[in-house]
mmCIF file of C-alpha atoms in Angstrom:
data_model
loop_
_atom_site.group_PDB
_atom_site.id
_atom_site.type_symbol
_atom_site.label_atom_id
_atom_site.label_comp_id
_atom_site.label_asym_id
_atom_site.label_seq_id
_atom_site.Cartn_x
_atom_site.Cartn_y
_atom_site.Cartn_z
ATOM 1 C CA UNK A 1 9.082 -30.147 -19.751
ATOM 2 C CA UNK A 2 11.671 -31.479 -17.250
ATOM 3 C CA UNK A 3 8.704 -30.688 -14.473
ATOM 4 C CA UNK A 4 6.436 -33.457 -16.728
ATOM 5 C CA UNK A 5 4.335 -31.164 -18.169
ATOM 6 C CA UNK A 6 3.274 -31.688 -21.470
ATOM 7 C CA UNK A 7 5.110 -28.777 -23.666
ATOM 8 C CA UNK A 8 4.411 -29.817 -27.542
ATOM 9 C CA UNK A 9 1.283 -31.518 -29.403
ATOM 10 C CA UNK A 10 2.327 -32.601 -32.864
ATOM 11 C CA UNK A 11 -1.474 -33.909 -34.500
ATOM 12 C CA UNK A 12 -0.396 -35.361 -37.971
ATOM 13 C CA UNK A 13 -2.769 -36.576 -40.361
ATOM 14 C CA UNK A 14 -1.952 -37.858 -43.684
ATOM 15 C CA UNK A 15 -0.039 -35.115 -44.929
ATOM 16 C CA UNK A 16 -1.184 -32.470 -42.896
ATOM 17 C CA UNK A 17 -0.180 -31.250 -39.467
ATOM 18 C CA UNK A 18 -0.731 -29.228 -36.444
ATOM 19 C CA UNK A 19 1.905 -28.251 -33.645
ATOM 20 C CA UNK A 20 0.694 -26.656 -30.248
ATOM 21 C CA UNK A 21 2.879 -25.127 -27.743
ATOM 22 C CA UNK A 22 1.545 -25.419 -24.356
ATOM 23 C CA UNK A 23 2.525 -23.908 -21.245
ATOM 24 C CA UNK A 24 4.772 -25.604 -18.576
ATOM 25 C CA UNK A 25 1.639 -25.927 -15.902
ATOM 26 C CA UNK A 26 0.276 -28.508 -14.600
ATOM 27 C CA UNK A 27 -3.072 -27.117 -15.039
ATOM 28 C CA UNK A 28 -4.628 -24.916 -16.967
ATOM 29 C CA UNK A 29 -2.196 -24.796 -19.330
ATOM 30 C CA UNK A 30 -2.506 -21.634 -21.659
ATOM 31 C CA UNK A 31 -1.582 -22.200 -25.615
ATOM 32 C CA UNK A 32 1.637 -20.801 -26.678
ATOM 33 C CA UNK A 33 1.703 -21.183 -30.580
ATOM 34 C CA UNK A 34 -0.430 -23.303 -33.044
ATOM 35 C CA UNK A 35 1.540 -24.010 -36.342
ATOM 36 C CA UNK A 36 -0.402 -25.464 -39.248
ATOM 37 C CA UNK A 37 0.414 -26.866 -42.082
ATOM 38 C CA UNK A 38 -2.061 -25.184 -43.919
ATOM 39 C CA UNK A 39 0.479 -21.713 -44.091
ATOM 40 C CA UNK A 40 -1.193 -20.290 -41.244
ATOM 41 C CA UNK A 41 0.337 -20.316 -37.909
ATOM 42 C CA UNK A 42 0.280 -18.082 -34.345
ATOM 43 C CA UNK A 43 2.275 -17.407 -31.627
ATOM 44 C CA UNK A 44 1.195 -15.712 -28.750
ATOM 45 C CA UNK A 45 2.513 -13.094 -26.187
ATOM 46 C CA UNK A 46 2.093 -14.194 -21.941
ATOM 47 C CA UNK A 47 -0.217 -11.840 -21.730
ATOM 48 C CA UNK A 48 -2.513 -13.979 -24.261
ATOM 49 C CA UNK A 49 -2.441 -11.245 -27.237
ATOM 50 C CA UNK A 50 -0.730 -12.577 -30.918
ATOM 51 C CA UNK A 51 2.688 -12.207 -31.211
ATOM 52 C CA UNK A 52 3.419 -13.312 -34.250
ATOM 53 C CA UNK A 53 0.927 -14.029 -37.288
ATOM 54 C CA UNK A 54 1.535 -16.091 -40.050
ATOM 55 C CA UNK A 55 -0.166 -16.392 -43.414
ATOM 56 C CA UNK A 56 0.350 -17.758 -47.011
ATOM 57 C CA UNK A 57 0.840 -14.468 -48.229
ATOM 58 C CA UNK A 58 3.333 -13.581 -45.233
ATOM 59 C CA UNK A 59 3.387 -12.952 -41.806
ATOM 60 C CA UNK A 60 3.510 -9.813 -39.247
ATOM 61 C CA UNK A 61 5.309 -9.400 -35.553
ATOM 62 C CA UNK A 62 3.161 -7.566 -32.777
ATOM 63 C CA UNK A 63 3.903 -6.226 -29.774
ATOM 64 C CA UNK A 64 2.217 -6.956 -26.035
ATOM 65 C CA UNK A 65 -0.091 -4.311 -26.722
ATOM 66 C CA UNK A 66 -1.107 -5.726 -30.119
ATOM 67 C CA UNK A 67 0.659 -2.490 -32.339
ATOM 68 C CA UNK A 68 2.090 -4.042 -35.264
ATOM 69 C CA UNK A 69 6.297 -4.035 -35.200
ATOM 70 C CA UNK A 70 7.169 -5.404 -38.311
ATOM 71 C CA UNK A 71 5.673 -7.074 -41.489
ATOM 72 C CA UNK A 72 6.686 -9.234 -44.373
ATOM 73 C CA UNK A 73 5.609 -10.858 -47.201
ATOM 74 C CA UNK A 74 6.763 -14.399 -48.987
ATOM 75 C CA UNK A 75 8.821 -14.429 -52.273
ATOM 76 C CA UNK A 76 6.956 -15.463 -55.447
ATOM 77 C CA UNK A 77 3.769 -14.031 -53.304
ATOM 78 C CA UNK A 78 1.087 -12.069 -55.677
ATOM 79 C CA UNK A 79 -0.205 -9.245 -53.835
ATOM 80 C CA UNK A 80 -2.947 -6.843 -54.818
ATOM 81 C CA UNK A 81 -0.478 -3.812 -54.234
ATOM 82 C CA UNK A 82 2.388 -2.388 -52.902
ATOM 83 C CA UNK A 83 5.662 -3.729 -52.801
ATOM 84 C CA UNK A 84 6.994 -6.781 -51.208
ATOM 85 C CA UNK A 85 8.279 -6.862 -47.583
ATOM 86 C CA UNK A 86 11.022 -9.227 -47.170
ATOM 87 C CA UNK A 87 11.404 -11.112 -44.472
ATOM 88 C CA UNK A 88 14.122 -10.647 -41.340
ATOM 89 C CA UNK A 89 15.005 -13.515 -39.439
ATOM 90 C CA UNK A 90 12.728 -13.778 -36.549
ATOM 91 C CA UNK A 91 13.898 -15.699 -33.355
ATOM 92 C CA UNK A 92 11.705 -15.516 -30.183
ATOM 93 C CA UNK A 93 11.294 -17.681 -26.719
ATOM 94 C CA UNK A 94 8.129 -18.391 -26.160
ATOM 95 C CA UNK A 95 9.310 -19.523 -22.870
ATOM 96 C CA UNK A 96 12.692 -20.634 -20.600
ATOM 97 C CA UNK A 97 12.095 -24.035 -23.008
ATOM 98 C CA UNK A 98 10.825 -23.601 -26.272
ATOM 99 C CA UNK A 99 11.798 -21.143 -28.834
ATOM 100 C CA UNK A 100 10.574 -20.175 -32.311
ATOM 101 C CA UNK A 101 13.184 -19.633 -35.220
ATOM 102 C CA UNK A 102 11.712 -18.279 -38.984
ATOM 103 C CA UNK A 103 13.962 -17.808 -41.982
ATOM 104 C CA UNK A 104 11.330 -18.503 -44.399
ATOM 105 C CA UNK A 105 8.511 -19.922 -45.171
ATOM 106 C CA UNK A 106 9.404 -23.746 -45.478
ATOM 107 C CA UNK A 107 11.782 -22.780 -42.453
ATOM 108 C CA UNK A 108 10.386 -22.378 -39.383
ATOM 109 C CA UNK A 109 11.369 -24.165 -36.684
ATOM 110 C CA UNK A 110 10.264 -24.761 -32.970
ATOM 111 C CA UNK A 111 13.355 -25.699 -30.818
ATOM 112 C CA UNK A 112 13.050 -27.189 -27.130
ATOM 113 C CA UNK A 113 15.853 -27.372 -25.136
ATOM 114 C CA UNK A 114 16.114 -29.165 -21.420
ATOM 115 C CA UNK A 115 18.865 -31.023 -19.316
ATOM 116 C CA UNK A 116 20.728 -30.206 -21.997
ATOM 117 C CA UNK A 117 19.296 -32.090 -24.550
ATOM 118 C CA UNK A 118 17.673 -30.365 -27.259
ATOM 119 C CA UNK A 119 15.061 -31.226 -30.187
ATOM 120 C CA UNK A 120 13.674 -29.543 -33.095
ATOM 121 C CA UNK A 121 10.325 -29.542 -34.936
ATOM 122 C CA UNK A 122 10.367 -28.178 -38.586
ATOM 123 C CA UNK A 123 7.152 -26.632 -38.918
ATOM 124 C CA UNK A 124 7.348 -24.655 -41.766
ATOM 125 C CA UNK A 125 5.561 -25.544 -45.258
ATOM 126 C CA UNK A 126 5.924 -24.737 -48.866
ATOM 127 C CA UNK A 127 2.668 -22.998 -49.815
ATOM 128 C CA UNK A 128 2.519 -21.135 -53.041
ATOM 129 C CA UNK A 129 -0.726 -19.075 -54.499
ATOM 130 C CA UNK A 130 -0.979 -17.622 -57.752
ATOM 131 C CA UNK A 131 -3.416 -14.890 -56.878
ATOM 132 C CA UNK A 132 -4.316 -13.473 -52.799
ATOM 133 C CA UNK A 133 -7.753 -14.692 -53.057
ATOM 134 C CA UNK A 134 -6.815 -18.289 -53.607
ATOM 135 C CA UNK A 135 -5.965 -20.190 -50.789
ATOM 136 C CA UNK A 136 -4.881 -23.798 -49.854
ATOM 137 C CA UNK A 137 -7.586 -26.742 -47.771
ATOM 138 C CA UNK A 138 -7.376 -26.404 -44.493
ATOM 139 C CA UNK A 139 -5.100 -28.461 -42.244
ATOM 140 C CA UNK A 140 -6.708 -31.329 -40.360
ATOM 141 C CA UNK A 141 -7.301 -31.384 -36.826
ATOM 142 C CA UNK A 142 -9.016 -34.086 -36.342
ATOM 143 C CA UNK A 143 -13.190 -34.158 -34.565
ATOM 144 C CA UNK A 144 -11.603 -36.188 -31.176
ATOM 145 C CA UNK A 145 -8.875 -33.472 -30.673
ATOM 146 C CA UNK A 146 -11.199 -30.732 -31.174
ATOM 147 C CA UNK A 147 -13.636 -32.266 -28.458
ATOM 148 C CA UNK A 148 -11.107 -33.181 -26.177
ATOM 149 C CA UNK A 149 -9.909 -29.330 -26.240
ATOM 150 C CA UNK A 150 -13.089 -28.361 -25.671
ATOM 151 C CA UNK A 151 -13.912 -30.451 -22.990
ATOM 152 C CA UNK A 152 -11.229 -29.443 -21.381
ATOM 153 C CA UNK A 153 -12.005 -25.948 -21.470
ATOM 154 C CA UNK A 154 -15.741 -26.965 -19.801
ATOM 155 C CA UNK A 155 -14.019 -28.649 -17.007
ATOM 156 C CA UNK A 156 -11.840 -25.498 -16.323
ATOM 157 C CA UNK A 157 -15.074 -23.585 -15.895
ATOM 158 C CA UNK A 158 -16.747 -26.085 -13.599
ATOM 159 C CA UNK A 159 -13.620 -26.217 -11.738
ATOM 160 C CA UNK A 160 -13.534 -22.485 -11.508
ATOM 161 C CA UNK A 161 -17.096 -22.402 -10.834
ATOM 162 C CA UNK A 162 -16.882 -25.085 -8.066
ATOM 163 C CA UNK A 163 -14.034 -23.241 -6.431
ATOM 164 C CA UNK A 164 -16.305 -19.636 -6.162
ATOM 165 C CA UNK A 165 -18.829 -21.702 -4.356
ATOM 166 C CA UNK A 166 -16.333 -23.623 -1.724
ATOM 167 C CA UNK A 167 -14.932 -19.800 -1.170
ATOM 168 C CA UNK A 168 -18.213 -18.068 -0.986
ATOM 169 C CA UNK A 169 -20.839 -20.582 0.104
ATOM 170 C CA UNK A 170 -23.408 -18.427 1.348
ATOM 171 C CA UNK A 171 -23.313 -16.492 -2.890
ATOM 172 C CA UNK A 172 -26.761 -16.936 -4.467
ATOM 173 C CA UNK A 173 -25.398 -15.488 -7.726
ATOM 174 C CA UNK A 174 -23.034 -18.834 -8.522
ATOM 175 C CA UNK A 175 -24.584 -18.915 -11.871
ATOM 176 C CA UNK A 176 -23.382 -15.000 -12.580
ATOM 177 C CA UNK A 177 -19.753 -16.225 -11.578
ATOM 178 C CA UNK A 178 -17.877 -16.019 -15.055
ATOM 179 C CA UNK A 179 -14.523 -17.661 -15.408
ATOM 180 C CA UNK A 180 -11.405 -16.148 -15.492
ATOM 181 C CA UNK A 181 -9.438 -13.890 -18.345
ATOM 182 C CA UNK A 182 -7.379 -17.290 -19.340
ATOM 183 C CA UNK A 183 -10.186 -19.004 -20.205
ATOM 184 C CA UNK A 184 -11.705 -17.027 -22.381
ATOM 185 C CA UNK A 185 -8.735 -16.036 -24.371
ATOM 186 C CA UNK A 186 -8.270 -20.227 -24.761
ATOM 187 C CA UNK A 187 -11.703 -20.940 -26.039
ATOM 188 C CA UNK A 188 -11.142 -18.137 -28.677
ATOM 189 C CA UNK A 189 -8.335 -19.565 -29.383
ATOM 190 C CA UNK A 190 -10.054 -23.528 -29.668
ATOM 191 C CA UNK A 191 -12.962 -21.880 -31.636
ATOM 192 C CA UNK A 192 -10.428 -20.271 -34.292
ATOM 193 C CA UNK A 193 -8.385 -23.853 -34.555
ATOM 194 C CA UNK A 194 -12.575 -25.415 -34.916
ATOM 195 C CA UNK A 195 -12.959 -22.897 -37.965
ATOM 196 C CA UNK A 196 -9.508 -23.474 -39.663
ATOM 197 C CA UNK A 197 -9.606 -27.508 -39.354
ATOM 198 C CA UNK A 198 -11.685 -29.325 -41.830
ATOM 199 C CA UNK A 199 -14.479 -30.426 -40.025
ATOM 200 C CA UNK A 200 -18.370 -30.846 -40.193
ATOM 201 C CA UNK A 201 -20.531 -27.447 -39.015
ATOM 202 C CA UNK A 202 -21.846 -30.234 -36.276
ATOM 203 C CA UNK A 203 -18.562 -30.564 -35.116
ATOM 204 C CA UNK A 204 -18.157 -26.766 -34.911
ATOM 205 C CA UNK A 205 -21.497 -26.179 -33.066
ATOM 206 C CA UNK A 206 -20.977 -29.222 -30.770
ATOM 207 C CA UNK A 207 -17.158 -27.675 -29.831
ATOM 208 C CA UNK A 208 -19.133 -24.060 -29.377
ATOM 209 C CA UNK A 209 -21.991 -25.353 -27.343
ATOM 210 C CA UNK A 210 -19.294 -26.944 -24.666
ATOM 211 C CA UNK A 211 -17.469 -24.183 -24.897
ATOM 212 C CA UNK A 212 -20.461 -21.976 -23.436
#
């Protein structure tokens, strides 16, 4: 961001990828959208609820309160029942920087535009299933990047923690003091990115125990 935040991770892999869309904060800085290129992707509303969810099989556009808007389904998708939901163009700002564009499924982009120079992430991917219970490996996030978000996430706490007892020195209940809304909806959102990356059940305990 022009303040020198960090606004986009791109984690690549091989040929697998994951994009996050941070916040423009110095600290604490919430998670925007996680696109995977797995099929499955998020975006998320400023209040912290999903926005927009993407899947193989399609995708679906929520409001702030989390009532679904609009759905859709891919073309050549096989679906158990009922008929096929074609997509509408979907273009949203995620903030005053970074906006999301979706035309299809191997055509979504992430745009970020500052001092008048703009680039663009294509984050969309071609994934095709013959049947809805089939679905594709998972995308690779690797064990460091999963730690380091997690870690991350610890130090907001003590940090949060540490701050309760410099306001309210004289508090015996420190250890009651639980952190903020923020934080919580982020480690959800680190635990779900742990259970969609292809990593050992260690690694998933390991990022759960910092977590808590």
């Amino acid at each position: 961001y022009p303040s020198g935040n960090l606004a986009i991770i791109v984690v690549r892999e091989t040929k697998q990828f994951v994009c996050i869309v941070q916040e423009d904060k110095p600290n604490n800085a919430g998670i925007q959208a996680v696109f995977q290129s797995n099929g499955r992707s998020t975006c998320y509303h400023p209040n912290g609820t999903v926005w927009i969810n993407i899947n193989i099989q399609g995708g679906q556009y929520l409001d702030q309160a989390g009532s679904r808007v609009r759905t859709w389904t891919w073309p050549n998708t096989v679906t158990s029942s009922g008929p096929h939901a074609p997509l509408r163009p979907v273009f949203i700002s995620l903030n005053r920087h970074v906006g999301v564009r979706i035309l299809g499924q191997d055509k979504i982009a992430v745009s970020f535009l500052a001092m008048g120079q703009q680039a663009k992430f294509n984050v969309g991917t071609k994934v095709q299933v013959s049947a809805v219970d089939q679905l594709p490996p998972p995308s690779q996030l690797s064990e460091d990047h999963l730690l380091l978000l997690a870690f991350r996430i610890r130090i907001w706490r003590l940090f949060n923690k540490l701050h309760g007892c410099l306001t309210f020195p004289s508090n015996e209940q420190w250890d009651k003091i639980k952190p903020p809304a923020y934080l919580t909806t982020q480690a959800l959102k680190i635990i779900h990115l742990c259970m969609t990356s292809d990593v050992s059940e260690e690694v998933r305990s390991l990022v759960r125990a910092i977590i808590n």
